[in-house]
C-alpha angles and dihedrals in degrees: 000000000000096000094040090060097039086050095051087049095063096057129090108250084235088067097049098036106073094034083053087051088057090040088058093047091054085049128248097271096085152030115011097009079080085068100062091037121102116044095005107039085048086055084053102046084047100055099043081055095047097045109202118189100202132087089220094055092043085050105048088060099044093026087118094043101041096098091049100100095194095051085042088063098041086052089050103051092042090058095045085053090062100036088256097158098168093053091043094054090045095052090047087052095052096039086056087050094058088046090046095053082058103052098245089126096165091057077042101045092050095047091054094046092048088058094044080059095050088050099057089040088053090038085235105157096190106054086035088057085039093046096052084047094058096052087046082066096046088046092054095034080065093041091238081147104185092043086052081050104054093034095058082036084064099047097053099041084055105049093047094069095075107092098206104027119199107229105261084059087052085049088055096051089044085061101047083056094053085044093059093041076060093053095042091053096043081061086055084243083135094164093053088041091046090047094053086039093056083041091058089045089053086057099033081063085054104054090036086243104176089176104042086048090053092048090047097049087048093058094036081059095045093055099046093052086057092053081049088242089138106162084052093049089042089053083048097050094047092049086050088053099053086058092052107055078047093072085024100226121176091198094056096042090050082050097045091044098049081045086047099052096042088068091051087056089059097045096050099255095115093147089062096044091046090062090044086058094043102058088043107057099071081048089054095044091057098051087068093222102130086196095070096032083058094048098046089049091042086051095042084050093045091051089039081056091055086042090060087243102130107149085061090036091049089049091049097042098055096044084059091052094044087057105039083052086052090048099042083238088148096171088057095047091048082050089058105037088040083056097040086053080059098048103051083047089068107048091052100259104122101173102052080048093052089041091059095036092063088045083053093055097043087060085043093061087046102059099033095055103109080034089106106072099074108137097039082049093058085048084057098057099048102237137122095306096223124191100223108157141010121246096213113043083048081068108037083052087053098056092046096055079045095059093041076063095048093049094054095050098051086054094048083051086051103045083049085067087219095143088195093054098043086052089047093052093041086060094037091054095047081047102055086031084061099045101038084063092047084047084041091054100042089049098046087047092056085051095054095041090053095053089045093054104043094023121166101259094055102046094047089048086050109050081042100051084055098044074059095063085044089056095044085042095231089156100172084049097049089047101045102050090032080065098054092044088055087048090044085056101047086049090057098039091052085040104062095047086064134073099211131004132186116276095239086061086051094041092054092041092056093043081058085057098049088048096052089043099056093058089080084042090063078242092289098145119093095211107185128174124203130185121196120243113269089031111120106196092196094066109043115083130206135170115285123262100001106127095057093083098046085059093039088056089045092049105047104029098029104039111014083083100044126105108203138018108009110192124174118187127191110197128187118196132161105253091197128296106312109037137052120221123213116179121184120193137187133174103225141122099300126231104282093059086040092059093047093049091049095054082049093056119091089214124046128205107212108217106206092146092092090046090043078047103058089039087057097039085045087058091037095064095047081090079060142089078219138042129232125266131211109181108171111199133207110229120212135183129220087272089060084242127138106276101167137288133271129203129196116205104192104192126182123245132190 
């Protein structure tokens, strides 16, 4: 039986799984079933009976096994045979660990959301909260950054609702917290990232987690390297280390040393990184995750580079890049072309180096596309929201590094003499000049949209106006409104990654609005939409996000100051065949009174979404034969008195 398991151990689960498939068709009576009978078969057999719920209790018994994808199966099948559910979603969850430490994450990522379904089927809050944990890592391994997001949102949320948690729940949540430092640090927020990463040491103490205090070292060291605080990082990596050698793992010593390594780069001690990187490589080979394989020959290739050894740093780097491109790892592939880019531009060759250097930004807008949404993300979470950064000046920083690059290379193509290539640069470099500010615009725009739309002041109303209904324990009322501002949030969040939406989606995000709004209005305002017969809100399409700040206008300059009736009513009409009318009509004020009342105020709430608005709509109908029309128009009654404002949005359509 000894020799049975060890052998198994040292096979690739590629190799076991479909031969196990084929096993479970024949039945588990004969062949290869023998090979699992005796010790292990007789554990089995015990814990099914047994029964544990815990993952604590389940572990303790398969703890030396767990990474063992074919036991893991047998011990899955064999659970689901007897309704163990338990057993069953902890086998699925260890099986998609293994696949997951070799970089197969859709075999991994099956396997955990097939677990998360058993829980539920089985009402274990614990693997359900685990589970949910599991695919958040195979969501940020593979840098899909707002999935990651929700996924470790919901695990946390969950398993909070357990007043007295056992401590495996506690280790998930502690997870769940290290999850969120990631994401925090993926997003470049490192002193958010470094502050949840110290939390989940504090509770990692607790729980005397060696493995979850050497992980979260080993974040607390990797951000601090990117902030260039390198005898810090290099303090961080060593204690991880030393926890490492504790619970003695190959896979986070190979981590800690290329980390390791990568410090002593920076700090001009390449010959000893290079022998770090050295002994750990084979190390590294044998573990399977083609993660940490890309990033120890990327790193060997980048010190070889420092070491003027470019023929053996050009070979390594682009071995990492090779198998970070076959394992979708595009962090990992930016990393090598952006040092390869390095690398040719030392040796003189500065075309190879611009070549690569574009191939290096290309992987950088892929895996920074949900990168934008810093500040809503931390909302989500629940967490301090913290203004770290601004948006703008990033990019405009950005560009501006970009444009340094440009420049030397126009001046390397002068000095060249090639009077083809210098006209071909000059025009390359107008070209991308010309699209980085219309980039620069769009992008700047969705900011400020973003901002507009979940501003500060709403957010923080709001969530007040609710606490007030919790106080008052009004419970129906909390929950109920609580519920639409999550929704309204969701709208907004899907929204702004989109150009143009349908109108029913903007129609139901702003009727969110209204409803959240009104809650400071004592529900006062009588908000109504109406849609002309003919029109299919499905299918027209308008810009996202554009009619908040009209009703915002309306709210907050037309009505805040009215005493009475307060009506607000969103019409949608066909304004011939080429154009879409929205009116929007309130009966306030007007603007004359608004704007007296305004100069009278000792704060002042400065309004820029309608501005921000006709800029979008104006980029959104280039695509169109027409252009886009705001009229706002003064209402009067038969007294010539004030009587509200209406505005008319005319928006192309195809």
């Amino acid at each position: 039986m000894q020799w049975s398991i060890n052998y198994i151990r040292f096979c690739s689960p590629k190799v076991f799984l479909p031969f196990f498939i084929v096993w479970l068709q024949l039945g588990t009576g004969h062949g290869f079933s023998q090979e699992v009978s005796g010790a292990f078969q007789k554990t089995v057999d015990s814990l099914i009976k047994a029964a544990p719920k815990t993952y604590r209790e389940i572990d303790a018994v398969l703890r030396p096994v767990r990474k063992d994808t074919f036991l893991m199966s047998f011990f899955s099948a064999k659970a689901l045979e007897k309704k163990y559910l338990d057993g069953h979603t902890y086998a699925l969850n260890q099986m998609g660990r293994s696949y997951r430490d070799i970089s197969e994450f859709s075999k991994s990522l099956a396997l955990h959301q097939r677990a998360l379904e058993v829980a539920k089927e089985a009402g274990n809050l614990e693997f359900e909260v685990y589970s949910l944990n599991m695919i958040s890592v195979i969501f940020r391994r593979t840098e899909v950054i707002k999935s990651a997001l929700d996924y470790s949102q919901r695990a946390l949320v969950l398993a909070e609702t357990v007043e007295n948690p056992s401590i495996g729940l506690k280790r998930s949540m502690n997870v769940s917290s290290n999850s969120i430092g990631n994401i925090y640090q993926i997003l470049e927020q490192y002193d958010l990232a470094i502050n949840q990463f110290q939390k989940s040491v504090r509770l990692d103490k607790e729980l005397d987690n060696n493995l979850g205090l050497a992980i979260n070292y080993q974040n607390i060291g990797e951000c601090y390297e990117a902030q260039g605080k390198l005898q810090e990082a290099l303090e961080s990596f060593e204690t991880s280390m030393a926890y490492n050698e504790k619970i003695d793992s190959d896979r986070g010593r190979v981590i800690c040393k290329y980390s390791l390594a990568h410090v002593y780069v920076h700090m001009g001690r390449e010959t000893e990184a290079l022998s770090i990187l050295e002994r750990v490589l084979p190390i590294a080979e044998s573990l399977g995750d083609q993660a940490i394989i890309s990033s120890v020959y990327i790193n060997l290739g980048w010190t070889l580079m420092f070491l003027d050894r470019y023929k053996e740093a050009n070979a390594y780097l682009l071995k990492g890049k090779d198998v970070a491109q076959e394992f979708n790892l595009l962090g990992n592939v930016s990393e090598a072309y952006k040092f390869l880019s390095d690398l040719w531009e030392k040796q003189g060759d500065y075309k190879k180096a611009f070549d690569y250097h574009k191939l290096s930004q290309r992987f950088d807008n892929e895996t920074s596309k949900e990168r934008n949404m810093r500040y809503v993300n931390d909302m989500i979470v629940r967490y301090e929201a913290e203004k770290k950064t601004n948006q703008i000046e990033v990019l405009a920083m950005e560009n501006e590094n970009v444009k340094l690059k440009l420049r030397k290379n126009e001046t390397l193509i002068l000095i060249s003499g090639i009077a083809l290539a210098l006209l071909a640069g000059i025009f390359y470099i107008l070209y991308r000049q010309y699209q980085l500010k219309n980039e620069k615009k769009v992008l700047t725009l969705e900011q400020s949209m973003l901002r507009s739309q979940m501003n500060p002041h709403f957010l923080f109303n709001s969530l007040n106006s609710i606490k007030l209904y919790i106080i008052n324990n009004e419970q129906k009322n909390a929950v109920h409104y609580l519920n639409k501002f999550s929704k309204l949030v969701r709208k907004i969040l899907e929204a702004s990654s989109l150009k143009e939406i349908p109108l029913a989606e903007e129609l139901e995000t702003v009727e969110l609005y209204m409803n959240i709004e009104n809650i400071r209005f004592s529900h006062e305002i009588d908000f109504k939409i109406s849609i002309a017969d003919g029109i299919d809100t499905q299918q027209v399409k308008i810009p996202s996000l554009i009619l908040q700040p009209f009703l915002e206008n309306a709210l907050w300059h037309g009505l805040s100051s009215k005493e009475g009736e307060k009506n607000i009513a969103l019409h949608v009409s066909q304004d011939g065949d080429e154009f879409i009318a929205i009116e929007i009509i309130d009966n306030g004020v007007g603007r004359e009174a608004a704007a007296k009342i305004k100069e009278g105020r000792v704060l002042k709430r400065k309004s820029v979404g309608i501005d921000i608005t006709k800029e979008r709509l104006a980029n959104f109908s280039k695509d169109f034969q027409n252009s886009f029309e705001v009229a706002i128009v003064d209402l009067y009654d038969d007294e010539d008195q004030a009587a509200g404002t209406k505005v008319v949005l005319r928006i192309p359509i195809l």
